[in-house]
Tab-separated table of C-alpha atoms in Angstrom:
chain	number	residue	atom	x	y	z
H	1	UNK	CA	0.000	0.000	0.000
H	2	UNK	CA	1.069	3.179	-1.002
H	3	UNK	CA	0.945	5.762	1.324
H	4	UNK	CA	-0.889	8.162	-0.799
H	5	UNK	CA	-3.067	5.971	-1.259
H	6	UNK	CA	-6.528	6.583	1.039
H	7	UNK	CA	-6.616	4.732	4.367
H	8	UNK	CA	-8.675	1.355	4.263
H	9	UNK	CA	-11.545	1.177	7.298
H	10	UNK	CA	-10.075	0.310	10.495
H	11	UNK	CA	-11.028	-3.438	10.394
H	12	UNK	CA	-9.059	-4.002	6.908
H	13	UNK	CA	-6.006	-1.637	8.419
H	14	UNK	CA	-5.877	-3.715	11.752
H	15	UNK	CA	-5.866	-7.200	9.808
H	16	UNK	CA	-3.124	-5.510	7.154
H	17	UNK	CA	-0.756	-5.322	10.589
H	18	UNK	CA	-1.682	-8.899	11.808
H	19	UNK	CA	-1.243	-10.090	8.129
H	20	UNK	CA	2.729	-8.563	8.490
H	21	UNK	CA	2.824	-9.694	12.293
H	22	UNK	CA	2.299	-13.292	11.911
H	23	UNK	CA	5.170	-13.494	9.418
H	24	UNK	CA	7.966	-16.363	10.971
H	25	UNK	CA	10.207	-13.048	9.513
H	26	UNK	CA	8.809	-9.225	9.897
H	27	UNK	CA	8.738	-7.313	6.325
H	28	UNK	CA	10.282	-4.520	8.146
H	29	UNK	CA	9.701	-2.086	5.120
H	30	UNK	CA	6.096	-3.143	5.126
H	31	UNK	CA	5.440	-2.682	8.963
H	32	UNK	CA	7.305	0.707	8.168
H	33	UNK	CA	4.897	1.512	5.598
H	34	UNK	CA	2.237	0.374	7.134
H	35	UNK	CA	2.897	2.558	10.606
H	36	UNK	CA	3.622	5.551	9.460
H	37	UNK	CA	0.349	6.182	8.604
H	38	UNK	CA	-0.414	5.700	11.801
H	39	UNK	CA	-0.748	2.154	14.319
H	40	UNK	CA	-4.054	1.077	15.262
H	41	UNK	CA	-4.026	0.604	19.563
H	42	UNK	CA	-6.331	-2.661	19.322
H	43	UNK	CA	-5.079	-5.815	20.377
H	44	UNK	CA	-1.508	-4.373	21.814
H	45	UNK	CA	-0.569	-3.664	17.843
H	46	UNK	CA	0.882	-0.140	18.870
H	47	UNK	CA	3.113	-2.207	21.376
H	48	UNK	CA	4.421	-4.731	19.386
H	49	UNK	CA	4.788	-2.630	16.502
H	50	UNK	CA	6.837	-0.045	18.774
H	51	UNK	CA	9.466	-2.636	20.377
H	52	UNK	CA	10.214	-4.000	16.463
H	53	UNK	CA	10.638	-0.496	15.258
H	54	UNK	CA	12.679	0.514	17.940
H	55	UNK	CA	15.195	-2.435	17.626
H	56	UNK	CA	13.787	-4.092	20.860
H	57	UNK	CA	11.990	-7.344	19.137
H	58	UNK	CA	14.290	-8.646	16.197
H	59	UNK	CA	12.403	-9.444	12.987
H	60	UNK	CA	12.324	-13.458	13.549
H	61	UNK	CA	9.422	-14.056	15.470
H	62	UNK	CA	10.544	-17.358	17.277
H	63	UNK	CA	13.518	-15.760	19.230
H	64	UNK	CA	10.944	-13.005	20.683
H	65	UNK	CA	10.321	-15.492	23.904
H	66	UNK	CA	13.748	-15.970	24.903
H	67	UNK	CA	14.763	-12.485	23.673
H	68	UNK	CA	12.494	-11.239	26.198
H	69	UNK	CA	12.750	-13.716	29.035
H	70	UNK	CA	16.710	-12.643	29.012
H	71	UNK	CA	16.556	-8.605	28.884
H	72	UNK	CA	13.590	-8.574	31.576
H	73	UNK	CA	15.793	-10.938	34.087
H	74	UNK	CA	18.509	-8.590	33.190
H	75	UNK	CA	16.395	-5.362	34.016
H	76	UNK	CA	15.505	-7.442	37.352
H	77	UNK	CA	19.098	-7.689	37.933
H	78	UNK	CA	19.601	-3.748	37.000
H	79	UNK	CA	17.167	-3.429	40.520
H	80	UNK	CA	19.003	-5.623	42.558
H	81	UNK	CA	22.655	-4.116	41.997
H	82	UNK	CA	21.296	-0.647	41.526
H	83	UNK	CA	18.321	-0.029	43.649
H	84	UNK	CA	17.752	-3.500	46.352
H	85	UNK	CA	21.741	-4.016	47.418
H	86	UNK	CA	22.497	0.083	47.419
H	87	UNK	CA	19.498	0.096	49.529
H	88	UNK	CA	20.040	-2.511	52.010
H	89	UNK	CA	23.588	-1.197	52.312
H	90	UNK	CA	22.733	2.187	53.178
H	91	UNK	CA	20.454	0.743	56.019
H	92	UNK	CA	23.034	-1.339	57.449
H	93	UNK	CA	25.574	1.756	57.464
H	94	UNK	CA	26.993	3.236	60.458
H	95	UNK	CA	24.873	1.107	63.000
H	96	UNK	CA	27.890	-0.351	63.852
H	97	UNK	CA	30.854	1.990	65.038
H	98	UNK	CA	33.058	-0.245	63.577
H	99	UNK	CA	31.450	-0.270	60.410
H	100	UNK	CA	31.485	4.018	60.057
H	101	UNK	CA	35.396	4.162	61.755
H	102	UNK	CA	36.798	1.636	59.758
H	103	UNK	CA	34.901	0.572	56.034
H	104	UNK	CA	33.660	4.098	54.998
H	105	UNK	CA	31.901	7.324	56.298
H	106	UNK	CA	30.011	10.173	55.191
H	107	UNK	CA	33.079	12.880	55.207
H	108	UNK	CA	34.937	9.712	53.564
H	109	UNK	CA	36.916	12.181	50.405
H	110	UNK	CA	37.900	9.115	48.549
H	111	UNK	CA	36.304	8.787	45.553
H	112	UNK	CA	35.307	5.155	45.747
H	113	UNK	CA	33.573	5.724	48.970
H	114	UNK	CA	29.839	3.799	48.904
H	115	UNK	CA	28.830	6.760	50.507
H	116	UNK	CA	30.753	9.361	47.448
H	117	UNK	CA	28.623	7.377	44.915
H	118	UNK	CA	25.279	7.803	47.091
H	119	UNK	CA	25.492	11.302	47.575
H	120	UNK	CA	26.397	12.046	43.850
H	121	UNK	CA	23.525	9.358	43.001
H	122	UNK	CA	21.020	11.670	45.251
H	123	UNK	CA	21.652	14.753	43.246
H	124	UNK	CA	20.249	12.709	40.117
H	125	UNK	CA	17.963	11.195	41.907
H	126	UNK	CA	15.909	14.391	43.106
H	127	UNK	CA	16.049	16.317	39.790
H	128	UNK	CA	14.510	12.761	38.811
H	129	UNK	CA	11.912	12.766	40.878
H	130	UNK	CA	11.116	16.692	40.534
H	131	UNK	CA	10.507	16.164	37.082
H	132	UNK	CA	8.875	13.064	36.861
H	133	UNK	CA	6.411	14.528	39.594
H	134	UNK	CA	5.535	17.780	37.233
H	135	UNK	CA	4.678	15.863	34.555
H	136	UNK	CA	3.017	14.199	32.363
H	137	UNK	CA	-0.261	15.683	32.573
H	138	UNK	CA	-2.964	13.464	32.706
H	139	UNK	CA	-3.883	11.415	35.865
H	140	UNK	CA	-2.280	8.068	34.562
H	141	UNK	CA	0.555	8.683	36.192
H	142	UNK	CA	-0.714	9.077	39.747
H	143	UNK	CA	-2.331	5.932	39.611
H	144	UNK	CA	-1.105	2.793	41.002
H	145	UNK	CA	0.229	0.549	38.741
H	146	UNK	CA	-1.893	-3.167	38.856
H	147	UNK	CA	1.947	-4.869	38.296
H	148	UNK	CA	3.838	-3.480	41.467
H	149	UNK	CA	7.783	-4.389	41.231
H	150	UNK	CA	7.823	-6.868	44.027
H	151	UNK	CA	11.264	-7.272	44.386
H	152	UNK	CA	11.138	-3.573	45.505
H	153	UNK	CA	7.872	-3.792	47.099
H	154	UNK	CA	8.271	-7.118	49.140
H	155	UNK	CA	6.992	-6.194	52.760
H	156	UNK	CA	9.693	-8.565	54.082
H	157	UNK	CA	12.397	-5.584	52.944
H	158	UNK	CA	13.727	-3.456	55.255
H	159	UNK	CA	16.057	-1.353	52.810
H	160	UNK	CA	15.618	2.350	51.390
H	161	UNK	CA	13.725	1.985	48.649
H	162	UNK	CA	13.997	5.265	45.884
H	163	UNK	CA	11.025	6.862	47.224
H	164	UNK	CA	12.138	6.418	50.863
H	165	UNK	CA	15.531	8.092	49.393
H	166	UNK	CA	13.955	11.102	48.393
H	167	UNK	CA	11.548	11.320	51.763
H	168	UNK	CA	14.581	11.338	53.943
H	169	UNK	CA	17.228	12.682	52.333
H	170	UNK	CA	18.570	16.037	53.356
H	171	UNK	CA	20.249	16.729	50.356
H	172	UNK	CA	18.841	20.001	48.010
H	173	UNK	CA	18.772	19.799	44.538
H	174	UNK	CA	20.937	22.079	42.501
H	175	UNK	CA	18.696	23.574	39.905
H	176	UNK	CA	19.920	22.280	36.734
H	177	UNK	CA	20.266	24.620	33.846
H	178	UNK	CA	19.298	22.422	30.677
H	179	UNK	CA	17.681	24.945	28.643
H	180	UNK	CA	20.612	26.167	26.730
H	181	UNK	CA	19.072	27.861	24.382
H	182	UNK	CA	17.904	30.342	27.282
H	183	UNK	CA	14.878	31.288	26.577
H	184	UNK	CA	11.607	30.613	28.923
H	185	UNK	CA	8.821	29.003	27.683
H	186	UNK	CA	5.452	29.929	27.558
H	187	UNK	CA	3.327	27.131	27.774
H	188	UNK	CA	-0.348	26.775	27.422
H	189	UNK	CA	-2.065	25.957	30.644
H	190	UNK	CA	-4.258	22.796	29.392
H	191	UNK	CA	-1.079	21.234	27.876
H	192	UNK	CA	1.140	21.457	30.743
H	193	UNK	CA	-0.868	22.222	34.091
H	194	UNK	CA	1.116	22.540	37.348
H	195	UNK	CA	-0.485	20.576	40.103
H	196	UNK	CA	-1.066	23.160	42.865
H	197	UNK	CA	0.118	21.141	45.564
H	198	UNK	CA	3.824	21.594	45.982
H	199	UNK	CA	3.971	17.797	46.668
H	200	UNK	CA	2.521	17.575	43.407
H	201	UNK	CA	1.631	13.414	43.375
H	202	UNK	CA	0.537	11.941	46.598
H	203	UNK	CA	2.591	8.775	47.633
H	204	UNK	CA	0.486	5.866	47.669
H	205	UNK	CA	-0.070	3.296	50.834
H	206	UNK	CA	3.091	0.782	51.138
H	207	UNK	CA	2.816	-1.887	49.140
H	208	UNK	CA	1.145	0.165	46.308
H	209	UNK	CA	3.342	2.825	43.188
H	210	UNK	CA	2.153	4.917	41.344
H	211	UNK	CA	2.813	4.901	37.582
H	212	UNK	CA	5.493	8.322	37.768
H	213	UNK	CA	7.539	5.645	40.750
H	214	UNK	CA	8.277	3.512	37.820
H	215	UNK	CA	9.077	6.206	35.101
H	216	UNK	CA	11.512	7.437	38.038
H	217	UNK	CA	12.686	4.117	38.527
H	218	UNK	CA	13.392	3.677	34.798
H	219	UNK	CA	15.460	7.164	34.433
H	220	UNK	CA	17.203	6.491	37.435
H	221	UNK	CA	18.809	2.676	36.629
H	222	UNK	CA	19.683	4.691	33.260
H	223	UNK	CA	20.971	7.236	34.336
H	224	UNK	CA	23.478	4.718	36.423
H	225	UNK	CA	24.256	2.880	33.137
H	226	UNK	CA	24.821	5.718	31.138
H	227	UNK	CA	27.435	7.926	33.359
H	228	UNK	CA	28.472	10.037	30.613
H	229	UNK	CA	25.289	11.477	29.973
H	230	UNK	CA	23.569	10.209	33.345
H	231	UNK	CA	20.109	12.078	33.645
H	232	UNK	CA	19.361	15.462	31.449
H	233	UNK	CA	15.693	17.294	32.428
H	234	UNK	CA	13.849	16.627	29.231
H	235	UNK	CA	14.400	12.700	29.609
H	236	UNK	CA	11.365	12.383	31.334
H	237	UNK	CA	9.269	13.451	28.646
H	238	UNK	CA	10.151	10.830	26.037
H	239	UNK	CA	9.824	7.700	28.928
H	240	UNK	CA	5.972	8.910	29.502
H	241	UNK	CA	4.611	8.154	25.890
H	242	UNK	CA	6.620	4.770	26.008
H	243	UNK	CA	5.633	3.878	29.260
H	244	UNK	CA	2.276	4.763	29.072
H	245	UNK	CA	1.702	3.082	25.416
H	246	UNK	CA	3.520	-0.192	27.369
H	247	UNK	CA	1.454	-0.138	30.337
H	248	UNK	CA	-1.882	0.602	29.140
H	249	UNK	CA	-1.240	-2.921	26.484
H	250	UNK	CA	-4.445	-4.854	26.497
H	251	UNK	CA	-2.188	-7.812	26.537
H	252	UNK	CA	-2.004	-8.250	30.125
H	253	UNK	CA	0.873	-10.851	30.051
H	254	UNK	CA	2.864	-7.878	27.741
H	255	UNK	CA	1.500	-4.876	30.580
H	256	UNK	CA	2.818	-7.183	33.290
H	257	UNK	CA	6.740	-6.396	31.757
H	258	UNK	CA	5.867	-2.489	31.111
H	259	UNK	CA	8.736	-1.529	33.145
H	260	UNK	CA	11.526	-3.721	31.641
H	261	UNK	CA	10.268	-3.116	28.086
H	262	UNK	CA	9.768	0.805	28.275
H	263	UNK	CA	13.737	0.718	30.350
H	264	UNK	CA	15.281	-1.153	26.788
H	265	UNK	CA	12.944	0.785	23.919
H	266	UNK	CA	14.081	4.189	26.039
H	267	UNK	CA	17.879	2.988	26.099
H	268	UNK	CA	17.386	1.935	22.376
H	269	UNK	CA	15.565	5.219	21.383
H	270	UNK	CA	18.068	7.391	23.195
H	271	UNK	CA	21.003	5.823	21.439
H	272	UNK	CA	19.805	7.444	18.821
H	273	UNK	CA	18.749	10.967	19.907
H	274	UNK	CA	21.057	11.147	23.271
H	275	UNK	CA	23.488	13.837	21.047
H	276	UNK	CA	20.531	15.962	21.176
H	277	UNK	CA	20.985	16.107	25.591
H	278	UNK	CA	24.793	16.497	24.960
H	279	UNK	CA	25.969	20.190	25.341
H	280	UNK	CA	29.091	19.772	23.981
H	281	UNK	CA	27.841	17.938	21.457
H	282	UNK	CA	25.350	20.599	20.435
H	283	UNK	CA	27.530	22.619	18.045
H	284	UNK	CA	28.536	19.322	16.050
H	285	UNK	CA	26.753	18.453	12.848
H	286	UNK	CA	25.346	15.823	15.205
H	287	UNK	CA	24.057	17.591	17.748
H	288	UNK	CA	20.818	20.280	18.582
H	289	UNK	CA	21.643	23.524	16.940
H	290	UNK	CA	22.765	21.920	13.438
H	291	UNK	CA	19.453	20.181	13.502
H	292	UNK	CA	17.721	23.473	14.398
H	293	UNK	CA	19.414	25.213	11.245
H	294	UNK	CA	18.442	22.479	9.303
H	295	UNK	CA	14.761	23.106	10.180
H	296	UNK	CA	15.172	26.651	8.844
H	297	UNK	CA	16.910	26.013	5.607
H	298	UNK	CA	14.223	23.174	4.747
H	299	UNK	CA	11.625	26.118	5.644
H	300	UNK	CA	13.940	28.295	3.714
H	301	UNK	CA	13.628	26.266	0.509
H	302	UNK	CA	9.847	25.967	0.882
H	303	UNK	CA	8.762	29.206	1.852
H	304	UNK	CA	11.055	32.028	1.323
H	305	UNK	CA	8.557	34.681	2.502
H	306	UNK	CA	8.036	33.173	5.670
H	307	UNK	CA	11.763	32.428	6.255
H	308	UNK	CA	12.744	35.968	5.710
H	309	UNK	CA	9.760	37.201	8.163
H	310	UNK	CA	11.275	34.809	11.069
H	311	UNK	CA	14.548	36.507	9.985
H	312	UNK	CA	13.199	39.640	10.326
H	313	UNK	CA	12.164	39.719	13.574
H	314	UNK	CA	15.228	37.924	14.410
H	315	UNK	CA	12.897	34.713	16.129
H	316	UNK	CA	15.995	32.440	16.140
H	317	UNK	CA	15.380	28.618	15.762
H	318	UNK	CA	16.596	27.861	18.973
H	319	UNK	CA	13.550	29.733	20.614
H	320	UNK	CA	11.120	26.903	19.966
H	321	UNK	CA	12.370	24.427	17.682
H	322	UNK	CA	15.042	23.284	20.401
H	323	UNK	CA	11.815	21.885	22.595
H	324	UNK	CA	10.512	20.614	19.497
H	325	UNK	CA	13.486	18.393	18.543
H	326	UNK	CA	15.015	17.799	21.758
H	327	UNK	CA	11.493	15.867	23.472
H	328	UNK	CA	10.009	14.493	19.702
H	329	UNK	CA	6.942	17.261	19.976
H	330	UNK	CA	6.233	15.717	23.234
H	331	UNK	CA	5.002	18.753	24.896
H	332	UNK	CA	3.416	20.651	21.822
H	333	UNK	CA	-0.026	17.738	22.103
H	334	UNK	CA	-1.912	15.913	24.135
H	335	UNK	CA	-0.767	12.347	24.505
H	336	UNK	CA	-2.590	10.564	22.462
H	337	UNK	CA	-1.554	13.061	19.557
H	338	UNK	CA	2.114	12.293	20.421
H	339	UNK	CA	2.076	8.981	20.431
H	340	UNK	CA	0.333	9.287	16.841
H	341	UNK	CA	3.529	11.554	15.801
H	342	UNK	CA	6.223	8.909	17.032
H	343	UNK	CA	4.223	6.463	15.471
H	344	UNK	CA	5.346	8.032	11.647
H	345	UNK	CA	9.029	8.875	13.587
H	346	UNK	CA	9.499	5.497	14.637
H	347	UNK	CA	8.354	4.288	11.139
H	348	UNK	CA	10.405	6.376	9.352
H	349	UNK	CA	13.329	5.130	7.107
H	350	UNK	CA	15.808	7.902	7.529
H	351	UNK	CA	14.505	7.703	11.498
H	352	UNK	CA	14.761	11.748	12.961
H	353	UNK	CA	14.840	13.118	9.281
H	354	UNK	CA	10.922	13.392	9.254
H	355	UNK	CA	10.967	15.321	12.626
H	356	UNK	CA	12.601	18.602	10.715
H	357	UNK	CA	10.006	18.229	7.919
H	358	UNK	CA	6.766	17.496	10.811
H	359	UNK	CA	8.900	21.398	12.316
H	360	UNK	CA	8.742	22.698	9.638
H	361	UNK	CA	5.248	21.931	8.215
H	362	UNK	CA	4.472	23.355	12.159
H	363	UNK	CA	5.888	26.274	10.852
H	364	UNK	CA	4.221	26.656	7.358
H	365	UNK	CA	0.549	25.657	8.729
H	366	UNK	CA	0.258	29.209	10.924
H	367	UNK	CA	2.162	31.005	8.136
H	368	UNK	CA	-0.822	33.503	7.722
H	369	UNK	CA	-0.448	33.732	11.433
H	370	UNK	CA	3.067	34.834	11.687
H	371	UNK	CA	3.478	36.751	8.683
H	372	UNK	CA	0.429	38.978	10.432
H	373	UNK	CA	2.346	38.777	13.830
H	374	UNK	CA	4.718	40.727	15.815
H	375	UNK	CA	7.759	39.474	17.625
H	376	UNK	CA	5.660	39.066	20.481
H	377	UNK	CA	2.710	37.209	19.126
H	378	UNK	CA	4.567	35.322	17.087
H	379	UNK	CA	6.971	33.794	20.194
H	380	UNK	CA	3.807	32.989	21.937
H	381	UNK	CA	2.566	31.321	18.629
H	382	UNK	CA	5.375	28.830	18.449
H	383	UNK	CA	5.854	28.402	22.070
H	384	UNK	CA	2.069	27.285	22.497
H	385	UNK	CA	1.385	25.754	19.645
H	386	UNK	CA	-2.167	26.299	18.008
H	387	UNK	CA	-3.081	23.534	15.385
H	388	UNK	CA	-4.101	20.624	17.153
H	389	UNK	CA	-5.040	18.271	14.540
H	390	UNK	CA	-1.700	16.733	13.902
H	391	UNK	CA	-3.155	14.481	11.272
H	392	UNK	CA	-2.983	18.214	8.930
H	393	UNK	CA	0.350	18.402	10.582
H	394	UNK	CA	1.843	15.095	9.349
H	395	UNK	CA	0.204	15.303	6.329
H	396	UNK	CA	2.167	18.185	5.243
H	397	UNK	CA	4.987	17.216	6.120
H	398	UNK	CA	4.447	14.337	4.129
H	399	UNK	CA	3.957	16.431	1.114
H	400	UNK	CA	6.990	17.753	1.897
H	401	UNK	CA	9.036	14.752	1.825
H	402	UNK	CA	7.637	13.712	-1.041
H	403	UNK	CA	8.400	17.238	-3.014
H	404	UNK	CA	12.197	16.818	-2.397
């Protein structure tokens, strides 16, 4: 099927995917082709379709079982050594005066000390769990989760668990300056609503977490994996839409693994957007503010007029199109409007490519807007973004693609 070519009725589209699916060996061109147009949620297809197009799921269906028996035992041993042993060690320091005097101590300077790592661990930890608090924002997230990790949750533990960490640590969080384009963003009030309450989620009853306790989870084990990039404010925002699409799967023996799956899709997905948190990277013709140009000389060769209006007024890329790129759109729409957008970026050959276009069609589809607009009108334009019907959006960019 062509993708020109007008969409069949959701029964024939949904039976196109099983028809690929149930393939001993996954056309991946045809899945491709196939999603980008957008993947039907019914029967887990989003899901499945997601962990092959992220590189999770090979194409050979018969190694999927053991595939996935052997990363989610692995992810269970990522809690253990980072989360369960850290934990049970910090309970069992200093209540011996032998063990602070002699093994290790708080002031210990030595860079090896267990308690170095868990004080430098803490910092992440609480910008973690100040982001992952704020957002997303629908009530999901506050909601306990029906698959509670029980090697955490086990009521025969003792240890500090990460939401005990951040109840009793004294530590304050260093505000983190990750905007680097520095520039504050206005943001529309329905898209990203504050919680009043300065202890924005409330902590559920022991035994019981909450959706944003596993997202926090998630960031923190990769952050520990990942030491040269650790955790970068922004992360947050591309583990919701994964973790959400995995743990709302009507599959329940798929929903069950949410956790695991979402940690190696995220890992996966940020191997190949992580340049994008790197600030020394961001100068590079890999990293954010090439990309950002880019956007602008693709709008450049499609519409000159507008171009030289955004020139005029001096509204630098970086302004807007940094949050764009950076978080995949992720706070421009509504969820289920996001998750429709990564469905055509995960599809997509040439992978982030189709992201400048899907900017830059942004761009094009308020150009009445903007060429009417001052400075000031037009920053709030492209910092709250008006078109919500990001079928129009994709579409255009699309056309696009195709006129290249």
């Amino acid at each position: 099927m062509n993708r020109d070519t007008p969409r069949p009725a959701p029964g024939r589209r949904i039976a196109d995917f099983q028809d690929v699916l149930k393939e001993p060996t996954i056309a991946l061109e045809k899945l491709q082709e196939l999603s980008f147009s957008g993947i039907p949620c019914e029967g887990g297809l989003r899901c499945l379709c997601w962990k092959i197009l992220l590189n999770y799921l090979p194409l050979e269906r018969a190694s999927w079982t053991s595939i996935l028996a052997k990363q989610r035992e692995l992810y269970s041993q990522f809690l253990r050594e980072m989360i369960i042993q850290p934990g049970i060690a910090k309970a069992n320091m200093g209540v011996s005066r032998e063990d602070v005097t002699f093994e290790d101590h708080p002031l210990n300077p030595n860079p090896d000390s267990r308690w170095n790592t868990y004080f430098k661990d803490n910092e992440v930890l609480l910008q973690i769990d100040k982001d992952v608090r704020l957002c997303p924002d629908i009530s999901f997230f506050q909601r306990a989760t029906e698959y509670p990790c029980l090697l955490i949750l086990d009521p025969q533990n003792e240890f500090e668990t990460l939401r005990k960490r951040v109840e009793q640590t004294t530590l304050k969080s260093q505000t983190v300056a990750r905007n680097r384009s520095g520039v504050t963003n206005m943001s529309s009030p329905h898209k990203n609503a504050a919680p009043s309450s300065v202890n924005e989620y409330q902590v559920l009853p022991n035994g019981c977490e909450a959706h944003w306790e596993v997202v926090e989870r998630i960031l923190f084990i990769y952050a520990k994996l990942n030491p040269g990039i650790a955790y970068v404010q922004g992360m947050n925002e591309i583990v919701g839409p994964l973790y959400y699409t995995f743990a709302t799967d009507p599959n329940s023996e798929w929903k069950e693994h949410a956790e695991a799956d979402t940690f190696f899709c995220f890992t996966n997905l940020m191997a190949e957007i992580r340049d994008n948190f790197i600030k020394s990277l961001d100068d590079s013709q890999c990293g954010i503010t090439y990309k950002m140009e880019k956007v602008y000389s693709t709008l450049k060769d499609k519409d000159m007029e507008l171009y030289l209006k955004l020139q005029e007024q001096n509204i630098k890329p970086q302004f807007f199109a940094f949050r764009w790129l950076t978080l995949l759109l992720s706070q421009e729409f509504l969820l289920p409007d996001v998750i429709r957008i990564w469905d055509s970026l995960f599809a997509d050959n040439s992978r982030f490519d189709f992201l400048l276009l899907v900017c830059c069609a942004m761009l094009i589809l308020i150009r009445e807007h903007l060429l009417e607009g001052d400075f000031t009108v037009n920053m709030r334009l492209l910092q709250d973004y008006p078109i919500t019907d990001v079928c129009q959006i994709l579409q255009k960019a699309k056309e696009l693609q195709d006129s290249q």
